[in-house]
XYZ file of C-alpha atoms in Angstrom:
635
model
C -28.039 3.864 30.822
C -26.294 7.206 30.317
C -26.538 10.121 32.720
C -25.153 13.639 32.268
C -23.683 15.748 35.072
C -22.918 19.434 34.495
C -20.878 21.967 36.416
C -20.601 25.643 35.489
C -20.904 26.755 31.872
C -19.208 24.176 29.639
C -17.850 25.100 26.229
C -19.851 23.294 23.566
C -17.302 20.974 21.958
C -20.013 19.231 19.892
C -18.491 15.907 20.896
C -21.886 14.542 21.971
C -24.907 14.508 19.664
C -27.297 12.882 22.154
C -29.612 15.321 23.904
C -29.622 14.519 27.597
C -30.940 16.283 30.686
C -28.252 17.661 32.998
C -27.949 16.667 36.637
C -26.031 18.495 39.318
C -22.548 17.188 40.079
C -23.728 17.032 43.688
C -25.372 13.755 42.673
C -22.303 12.442 40.822
C -21.738 8.840 41.998
C -18.075 9.248 43.005
C -16.391 11.122 45.803
C -15.485 14.569 44.521
C -14.205 17.987 45.554
C -12.985 21.318 44.167
C -9.433 22.394 44.966
C -7.616 25.436 43.539
C -10.210 25.814 40.808
C -9.960 22.163 39.750
C -12.609 19.470 40.015
C -11.260 16.192 41.399
C -13.055 12.873 41.704
C -11.896 9.389 42.575
C -13.035 5.790 42.704
C -11.569 2.637 44.171
C -10.437 -0.421 42.220
C -10.175 -4.079 43.132
C -6.953 -5.825 42.146
C -8.704 -7.686 39.316
C -10.400 -4.624 37.795
C -9.376 -3.541 34.298
C -9.391 0.101 33.217
C -9.803 0.731 29.487
C -9.957 3.813 27.325
C -8.226 7.144 26.682
C -8.051 6.364 22.963
C -4.652 7.198 21.530
C -2.455 6.984 24.626
C 0.855 5.380 25.608
C 1.267 2.051 27.447
C -1.183 -0.827 27.490
C -4.778 -1.760 26.829
C -5.262 -1.887 30.610
C -4.404 1.658 31.716
C -3.669 0.836 35.359
C -0.404 1.893 36.962
C 0.341 5.199 35.258
C -0.574 8.896 35.110
C -2.011 10.102 31.808
C -2.878 13.596 30.636
C -5.442 14.706 28.132
C -3.373 17.345 26.359
C -2.733 17.165 22.615
C 1.058 17.135 22.330
C 3.477 17.210 19.419
C 5.913 14.631 20.781
C 7.682 12.186 18.420
C 9.111 10.018 21.213
C 6.348 7.604 22.139
C 7.968 5.992 25.162
C 6.398 4.468 28.256
C 7.426 7.540 30.251
C 5.117 9.879 28.325
C 1.742 10.907 29.696
C 0.116 12.235 26.522
C 0.362 12.007 22.749
C -1.426 13.879 19.947
C -5.032 13.307 20.983
C -7.427 13.929 23.858
C -9.950 11.095 24.104
C -11.554 11.525 27.510
C -13.383 8.197 27.767
C -12.566 5.745 30.536
C -14.203 2.409 31.328
C -13.913 -0.078 34.173
C -14.547 -3.824 33.933
C -14.584 -6.060 36.992
C -16.077 -5.456 40.423
C -18.156 -2.745 38.736
C -18.748 -2.054 35.073
C -19.143 1.580 34.032
C -17.922 4.192 31.571
C -17.118 7.887 31.972
C -16.718 10.567 29.311
C -15.539 13.995 30.414
C -16.471 16.608 27.825
C -13.899 19.239 28.678
C -11.485 20.745 26.116
C -8.637 21.628 28.490
C -6.208 19.494 30.469
C -7.313 16.455 32.472
C -5.013 14.338 34.636
C -5.802 10.637 35.068
C -3.947 8.981 37.952
C -4.969 5.365 37.433
C -3.448 3.408 40.295
C -0.110 5.232 40.140
C -0.130 7.161 43.414
C -2.373 4.595 45.110
C -2.629 1.212 43.377
C -6.259 0.716 44.412
C -7.533 4.155 43.422
C -8.153 6.249 40.309
C -7.997 10.005 40.817
C -9.135 12.275 37.994
C -8.281 15.980 38.054
C -10.167 18.277 35.673
C -8.313 21.544 35.165
C -11.397 23.721 35.576
C -14.996 23.826 36.772
C -16.954 24.090 33.503
C -17.658 20.664 32.033
C -20.090 17.851 31.331
C -19.490 14.324 32.599
C -21.402 11.436 31.029
C -21.704 8.366 33.224
C -22.715 5.045 31.646
C -23.785 2.130 33.821
C -24.197 -1.280 32.177
C -23.282 -4.929 32.634
C -21.077 -5.640 29.627
C -18.116 -3.571 28.408
C -19.214 -3.753 24.785
C -22.672 -2.444 25.744
C -21.055 0.478 27.573
C -18.999 1.254 24.474
C -22.059 1.059 22.225
C -24.020 3.354 24.539
C -21.193 5.885 24.472
C -20.734 5.601 20.734
C -24.473 6.110 20.233
C -24.186 9.320 22.268
C -21.315 10.704 20.185
C -22.620 9.734 16.734
C -21.649 7.365 13.960
C -18.060 6.987 12.862
C -16.672 8.292 9.588
C -16.526 5.820 6.698
C -13.766 6.461 4.125
C -13.883 5.524 0.428
C -13.389 1.848 -0.441
C -10.033 2.576 -2.063
C -8.745 3.943 1.243
C -8.440 0.320 2.408
C -5.736 -0.278 -0.185
C -2.031 -0.188 0.569
C -0.559 3.306 0.900
C 3.021 4.527 0.611
C 4.297 7.717 2.181
C 7.568 9.400 3.003
C 8.837 12.757 4.043
C 9.128 13.353 1.170
C 8.257 12.604 -2.438
C 8.688 16.213 -3.575
C 8.029 16.029 -7.309
C 6.632 14.040 -10.225
C 9.858 12.126 -10.713
C 9.886 10.884 -7.121
C 6.204 9.906 -7.159
C 6.559 8.103 -10.477
C 9.571 6.211 -9.136
C 7.493 4.926 -6.194
C 4.630 3.774 -8.395
C 7.040 2.228 -10.883
C 8.906 0.456 -8.086
C 5.742 -1.163 -6.778
C 4.431 -2.045 -10.239
C 7.684 -3.692 -11.295
C 7.734 -5.713 -8.082
C 4.058 -6.669 -8.644
C 3.154 -5.321 -5.189
C -0.350 -3.791 -4.886
C -0.586 -0.048 -4.236
C -3.447 2.475 -4.148
C -2.085 5.709 -2.680
C 1.078 7.793 -2.666
C 1.405 10.654 -0.182
C 2.673 14.163 -0.726
C 4.370 15.562 2.358
C 5.222 19.238 2.831
C 7.678 19.516 -0.087
C 4.956 19.432 -2.763
C 3.886 22.918 -1.676
C 5.240 26.249 -2.817
C 7.462 27.209 0.147
C 5.282 25.221 2.537
C 2.169 27.310 1.905
C -1.152 25.535 2.453
C -3.260 24.896 -0.660
C -0.420 25.658 -3.045
C 1.530 23.378 -5.385
C 5.099 24.076 -6.492
C 4.766 24.559 -10.243
C 8.395 23.622 -10.880
C 7.930 20.235 -9.207
C 4.435 19.666 -10.645
C 4.078 21.797 -13.818
C 0.515 20.580 -14.495
C -0.721 19.255 -11.182
C -4.336 18.703 -12.245
C -3.206 16.807 -15.329
C -0.778 14.779 -13.265
C -3.436 13.855 -10.678
C -5.717 12.750 -13.516
C -2.955 10.666 -15.060
C -2.262 8.933 -11.739
C -5.955 8.187 -11.233
C -5.989 6.548 -14.642
C -3.270 4.297 -13.217
C -5.493 3.620 -10.195
C -3.340 5.745 -7.871
C -4.669 8.407 -5.490
C -2.347 11.239 -4.428
C -2.854 12.363 -0.813
C -1.408 15.794 0.061
C -0.732 17.065 3.566
C -2.333 20.221 4.990
C -0.808 21.950 8.020
C -2.525 24.158 10.568
C -0.283 27.214 10.199
C -0.769 29.654 7.284
C 2.478 31.256 6.089
C 2.843 34.997 6.677
C 3.678 36.361 3.242
C 2.693 39.464 1.327
C 0.833 38.451 -1.808
C -0.161 35.007 -0.472
C -3.909 35.217 -0.935
C -4.924 32.851 1.839
C -2.839 34.628 4.457
C -4.050 38.044 3.323
C -7.690 36.894 3.408
C -7.201 35.572 6.927
C -5.602 38.833 8.023
C -8.200 41.135 6.457
C -11.110 39.096 7.840
C -9.621 38.765 11.324
C -9.529 34.954 11.021
C -6.286 34.254 12.907
C -5.804 33.603 16.608
C -4.852 36.678 18.610
C -2.701 37.661 21.541
C -4.421 39.054 24.606
C -3.553 42.636 23.655
C -4.986 42.362 20.150
C -2.347 41.550 17.482
C -2.202 38.231 15.620
C -0.282 35.515 17.469
C 2.749 34.644 15.346
C 4.565 31.352 15.616
C 7.171 29.583 13.546
C 6.555 26.228 11.870
C 7.719 24.761 8.508
C 7.210 27.955 6.445
C 8.670 30.234 9.111
C 6.224 32.718 10.671
C 2.561 31.673 10.370
C -0.864 32.727 11.519
C -3.017 30.054 13.131
C -6.612 30.087 11.860
C -9.119 30.356 14.684
C -10.878 27.073 13.917
C -13.152 27.473 16.935
C -14.905 30.232 15.024
C -17.576 28.824 12.669
C -16.959 31.523 10.051
C -13.250 30.665 10.030
C -14.010 26.946 9.627
C -16.221 27.684 6.634
C -13.488 29.847 5.106
C -10.645 27.389 5.688
C -12.726 24.354 4.718
C -13.605 25.948 1.395
C -9.891 26.209 0.559
C -9.671 22.429 0.149
C -11.628 23.091 -3.060
C -8.409 24.412 -4.603
C -7.039 20.868 -4.508
C -10.263 18.899 -4.986
C -10.818 20.904 -8.190
C -7.491 19.453 -9.330
C -8.786 15.939 -8.706
C -7.465 15.331 -5.185
C -9.789 13.133 -3.125
C -7.803 12.525 0.051
C -5.982 14.601 2.690
C -4.100 14.266 5.944
C -4.147 17.158 8.401
C -0.956 17.613 10.402
C 0.740 19.864 12.976
C -2.668 20.730 14.412
C -2.212 20.276 18.165
C -1.095 22.992 17.253
C 2.628 22.333 16.938
C 4.675 25.512 17.405
C 8.436 25.443 16.791
C 8.753 28.873 18.387
C 6.793 32.071 18.899
C 8.235 35.354 17.694
C 8.215 36.576 21.297
C 9.898 33.429 22.610
C 12.561 33.477 19.911
C 13.324 37.140 20.551
C 13.722 36.461 24.279
C 15.993 33.478 23.592
C 18.226 35.451 21.228
C 18.448 38.270 23.737
C 19.417 35.754 26.389
C 22.189 34.408 24.139
C 23.453 37.928 23.419
C 23.535 38.753 27.120
C 25.852 35.799 27.717
C 28.133 36.537 24.761
C 31.776 36.445 25.823
C 31.046 34.903 29.208
C 32.678 31.746 30.518
C 29.576 29.587 30.799
C 29.641 27.413 33.875
C 27.339 24.445 34.446
C 24.270 26.416 35.495
C 24.591 29.149 32.868
C 25.181 26.688 30.013
C 22.139 24.589 30.834
C 20.069 27.710 31.411
C 20.945 28.838 27.889
C 20.392 25.386 26.429
C 17.007 25.039 28.127
C 16.000 28.470 26.849
C 16.321 27.245 23.260
C 15.082 23.678 23.715
C 12.053 25.117 25.506
C 11.011 27.210 22.511
C 8.906 24.455 20.927
C 5.335 23.949 22.136
C 5.980 26.227 25.083
C 3.110 26.378 27.627
C 3.594 30.134 27.914
C 2.961 30.507 24.187
C -0.240 28.481 24.346
C -1.380 30.655 27.261
C -0.849 33.791 25.169
C -3.172 32.651 22.340
C -6.818 33.772 22.280
C -9.839 32.571 20.314
C -13.062 34.296 19.333
C -15.873 31.966 20.395
C -19.303 33.465 19.757
C -17.878 36.947 20.183
C -16.087 36.175 23.443
C -12.278 36.065 23.696
C -11.213 32.745 25.238
C -7.681 31.748 26.237
C -6.283 28.817 24.285
C -5.518 26.948 27.524
C -9.248 26.431 27.980
C -9.798 24.907 24.520
C -6.415 23.460 23.536
C -7.651 19.913 22.978
C -10.277 20.815 20.379
C -8.114 23.004 18.138
C -6.959 20.220 15.810
C -10.365 18.551 15.859
C -11.941 21.774 14.641
C -9.406 22.066 11.836
C -10.487 18.631 10.642
C -14.121 19.534 11.238
C -13.644 22.494 8.884
C -12.576 20.098 6.129
C -15.196 17.476 6.957
C -18.063 19.968 6.905
C -16.976 21.207 3.494
C -16.500 17.712 2.062
C -19.908 16.515 3.214
C -21.626 19.586 1.767
C -19.733 19.406 -1.516
C -19.356 15.661 -2.099
C -21.583 13.795 0.346
C -20.308 11.098 2.677
C -17.636 8.466 2.036
C -16.129 10.243 -0.981
C -13.039 11.880 0.496
C -10.289 10.280 2.561
C -9.522 12.429 5.593
C -7.497 11.742 8.689
C -5.725 13.887 11.224
C -2.940 13.841 13.790
C -4.573 15.820 16.623
C -8.106 14.842 17.578
C -10.882 14.986 20.156
C -14.009 12.874 20.485
C -16.504 14.135 17.901
C -13.903 14.450 15.145
C -14.498 10.722 14.557
C -17.665 11.684 12.680
C -15.709 13.385 9.885
C -12.265 11.783 9.882
C -9.915 9.061 10.945
C -6.585 9.414 12.748
C -3.083 8.111 12.476
C -1.012 7.550 15.599
C 1.687 10.081 14.769
C 5.452 10.038 14.502
C 6.328 6.633 15.903
C 9.707 4.895 15.647
C 11.160 1.886 13.878
C 11.136 0.042 17.196
C 9.832 -3.462 17.782
C 7.954 -2.198 20.827
C 5.898 0.046 18.555
C 4.284 -2.919 16.844
C 2.667 -3.727 20.171
C 1.949 -0.061 20.896
C 0.049 0.058 17.602
C -1.916 -3.062 18.544
C -2.809 -1.715 21.993
C -4.055 1.612 20.652
C -6.551 -0.004 18.262
C -9.321 -1.025 20.709
C -8.866 2.165 22.732
C -9.283 4.307 19.606
C -12.312 2.261 18.545
C -13.962 2.848 21.918
C -13.787 6.585 21.214
C -15.303 6.267 17.744
C -12.111 6.346 15.689
C -12.466 3.301 13.445
C -10.329 4.483 10.536
C -6.947 4.454 12.215
C -3.464 3.021 12.030
C 0.204 3.672 12.729
C 3.118 4.492 10.445
C 3.982 0.943 9.425
C 7.685 0.211 9.626
C 8.054 3.236 11.900
C 8.465 6.892 10.981
C 11.644 7.816 12.860
C 15.004 5.979 12.718
C 16.179 3.258 10.327
C 13.995 0.201 9.907
C 15.199 -3.353 9.421
C 13.726 -5.580 6.759
C 12.182 -7.995 9.246
C 10.677 -5.171 11.316
C 8.915 -3.723 8.280
C 7.549 -7.154 7.337
C 6.272 -7.860 10.861
C 4.806 -4.351 11.129
C 3.033 -4.804 7.790
C 1.631 -8.148 8.933
C -0.222 -6.283 11.689
C -1.082 -3.456 9.273
C -2.861 -6.000 7.062
C -5.757 -5.687 9.529
C -5.723 -1.966 10.380
C -8.133 0.124 8.285
C -5.362 2.600 7.470
C -2.467 0.581 6.026
C 0.243 3.159 5.389
C 4.028 2.796 5.285
C 5.585 6.147 6.264
C 9.182 7.168 6.992
C 11.052 10.347 7.886
C 13.561 12.450 6.027
C 17.060 11.036 6.413
C 15.991 7.510 7.298
C 16.430 4.351 5.279
C 14.207 3.970 2.236
C 11.542 1.566 3.474
C 9.367 1.206 0.381
C 8.754 -2.519 0.007
C 10.551 -2.839 -3.340
C 13.761 -1.406 -1.858
C 14.419 -4.470 0.295
C 15.948 -7.800 -0.720
C 13.491 -10.438 -1.903
C 10.524 -8.108 -2.355
C 8.304 -11.142 -2.992
C 7.961 -11.489 0.777
C 6.425 -8.013 0.890
C 4.228 -8.889 -2.069
C 2.922 -11.920 -0.146
C 1.989 -9.781 2.871
C 0.286 -6.989 0.939
C -1.599 -9.415 -1.299
C -3.116 -10.858 1.880
C -4.416 -7.388 2.678
C -6.066 -7.097 -0.728
C -7.630 -10.545 -0.363
C -9.148 -9.462 2.971
C -10.400 -6.031 1.893
C -14.031 -7.106 1.267
C -14.163 -8.613 4.762
C -12.387 -5.685 6.417
C -14.509 -3.073 4.645
C -17.777 -4.807 5.527
C -16.640 -5.272 9.131
C -15.767 -1.574 9.244
C -19.116 -0.427 7.848
C -21.010 -2.708 10.217
C -19.085 -1.341 13.196
C -19.882 2.222 12.128
C -23.557 1.487 11.605
C -24.038 -0.397 14.893
C -21.655 1.713 17.028
C -19.482 -1.349 17.513
C -15.728 -1.915 17.702
C -13.611 -3.529 15.003
C -10.943 -4.536 17.529
C -11.766 -5.800 21.037
C -9.638 -6.911 23.968
C -10.051 -10.619 24.673
C -11.456 -9.783 28.116
C -14.555 -8.276 26.500
C -15.674 -11.678 25.238
C -14.082 -13.880 27.921
C -14.473 -11.899 31.171
C -14.053 -14.932 33.431
C -10.917 -16.232 31.713
C -7.842 -15.016 33.610
C -5.434 -15.539 30.687
C -7.764 -13.729 28.315
C -8.167 -10.840 30.759
C -4.417 -10.324 30.958
C -3.630 -10.822 27.269
C -2.398 -7.629 25.570
C -0.665 -9.082 22.497
C -3.770 -10.421 20.752
C -7.070 -8.818 19.735
C -10.458 -9.971 18.570
C -11.345 -8.739 15.085
C -15.029 -8.434 14.222
C -17.245 -11.343 15.230
C -15.125 -13.943 13.493
C -11.408 -13.604 14.173
C -8.486 -13.140 16.490
C -5.236 -11.488 15.399
C -1.829 -12.126 16.956
C 1.128 -10.361 15.304
C 4.720 -11.406 15.776
C 6.406 -8.498 17.555
C 9.932 -9.689 18.395
C 13.089 -9.748 16.317
C 14.881 -12.938 15.268
C 12.035 -15.299 16.111
C 10.218 -17.752 13.861
C 6.857 -17.443 15.558
C 5.206 -16.797 18.902
C 3.045 -18.236 21.664
C -0.674 -17.554 21.484
C -3.531 -18.188 23.876
C -6.783 -19.542 22.474
C -9.717 -18.818 24.815
C -11.778 -21.335 22.841
C -11.250 -23.855 20.033
C -10.264 -22.054 16.840
C -8.835 -22.672 13.380
C -5.332 -21.360 12.814
C -4.903 -19.810 9.370
C -1.607 -18.866 7.764
C -2.018 -16.490 4.827
C 0.741 -15.693 2.350
C -0.014 -14.292 -1.087
C -2.612 -16.664 -2.507
C -1.582 -19.513 -0.188
C -3.873 -20.528 2.663
C -2.982 -23.082 5.334
C -5.453 -24.082 8.042
C -5.151 -26.166 11.184
C -7.690 -26.788 13.940
C -6.439 -25.976 17.451
C -8.025 -26.609 20.811
C -8.387 -24.036 23.545
C -5.085 -23.360 25.339
C -1.552 -22.094 24.811
C 0.184 -22.946 21.556
C 3.395 -22.037 19.780
C 2.805 -21.122 16.134
C 5.406 -20.874 13.383
C 5.072 -17.690 11.330
C 7.502 -16.973 8.500
C 8.335 -13.398 7.562
C 6.043 -13.591 4.527
C 3.074 -15.015 6.436
C 0.129 -13.429 8.236
C -1.324 -15.377 11.185
C -5.077 -15.353 11.844
C -7.443 -17.385 14.015
C -11.083 -17.987 13.089
C -13.719 -18.933 15.642
C -15.565 -22.211 15.331
C -18.645 -21.868 13.134
C -17.478 -18.574 11.622
C -16.117 -17.895 8.157
C -14.061 -15.187 6.477
C -14.306 -14.275 2.772
C -11.268 -13.872 0.549
C -11.104 -12.384 -2.925
C -8.355 -12.768 -5.488
C -5.561 -10.209 -5.074
C -5.168 -7.335 -7.526
C -2.775 -4.455 -8.052
C -5.458 -1.869 -7.159
C -8.652 -1.923 -5.096
C -10.524 -0.853 -8.244
C -9.514 -4.162 -9.844
C -10.720 -6.393 -7.009
C -13.490 -8.871 -7.797
C -15.640 -8.499 -4.681
C -18.430 -10.738 -5.996
C -16.642 -14.063 -6.482
C -15.331 -14.892 -3.037
C -13.978 -17.990 -1.379
C -14.410 -18.630 2.314
C -12.172 -19.901 5.092
C -14.241 -21.633 7.748
C -13.451 -21.981 11.424
């Protein structure tokens, strides 16, 4: 059962599609109050209660013991000390002494103190008094999730080829670089379906442009790659470069489509191209305009995009930079002591994503000027919505690959997400795993992390272990940053190990795709915590290194360096399957704790008794897969 509570005049985020009667917050089931213009409510927790949710967030599957914030943040250091990442997914669920779910439809900041200040209490602080809260009361966690997912609408389904292996890097700037990637994979006989184009494919980082020196005939080149079975996926950023003669910027300026400052002029910030205008995506007319610009690239044959920098990320504002430079000039020639040096340093390090800059941005929502602070968390989601609305109108559903960095509940209907600029750290294998069920709860089924890690230098074994988890994530993309080690699979010693891992992915694609589509259609999860299915099993309730996959499987990646396997807990009798290339080994195991050997070129999987998983023969492209003649592994 779902019940809606309303206070004030909420901004319509369009996160919820279910029409529900509103009840006064006076009847809200938890203790609540208003302090300093903020709505605060709290509930108690027993020691055995589990708190799930918040989608893409740091730390564990069980969110207890930390303070989280819903505030889309451009932060590449995903450590345990962070309170927010790129998304705002305001769904929380409790399992234990009581079972319930809460979704707060509010596009500004929310603070979630989940047993941090007081270990037996959750305190939620909503930074305002205009919102809707949806309360879901049910017996089983999965039923609560399904009820919520029904309320927010069915999840986006990408094209079939988007389940193939994908290679990215900042950056493959030209035809030569892209061809070298494809050639490297083909010569190593490693399957590949997509190559990504990061910001360097553009003409001076201008959205919806292609550098003609790097790609002299882009449409012809895209066609040629498709004939090879390869899809090129360009990036689109939120900021539009300020440049005389750049048609898109001039259209935005003439039509008043950019975000403003409170006193009227366009807000100007610096990102990759230098000074940009930020389209006011909260304005429907602006979304239609910006969405239609994707046609420039789809007309050239492009059928996939990733939206980036849309929290929005701001390197500096023109006002902030001017103030910082003036500060530096005022100190010129001085002997900087401790306090003055750090004051100057903090002035410059504080330029990026400065709260004061966000507070100075204004949006036109239905003719009313609204401060960005009140709608920050839906900016990126509306950028992606602009694209999704255009794609659905122009191409129908499931034809275009689209995923985004920033997101809010509701964007799941038109796109997937990736988990942002992670690191080549072993701990980020587990962070990836723990985000999967939380993202699924919030409707984001097409998701995944940068396999191998985006920042820093990856080791060969880390990339292999990361890929072995990525075999199961709908988005299977290897992505690395400028200046880091080349982590394309063919660049490592003994690339056959990588071939074995990625061939397993291709063998599983029919199963993974069907599981995905079923989860979208039935508002289900692809990945579930073990506690969902085994609520009375203490070891299952506390397990955060394994997940249930669909109705048939359990996954358990190896996440430590210099080990030959790992311990796993089986909450029931299962069949252990080791997959490597076309090799399949099976062994029945009884309920309990077991140590399993897993070589670097193997993918571990457990299948429940009485269940079966289909495998097809591997192929170099998804288009070459034989999805009719399947063999089955039985549990």
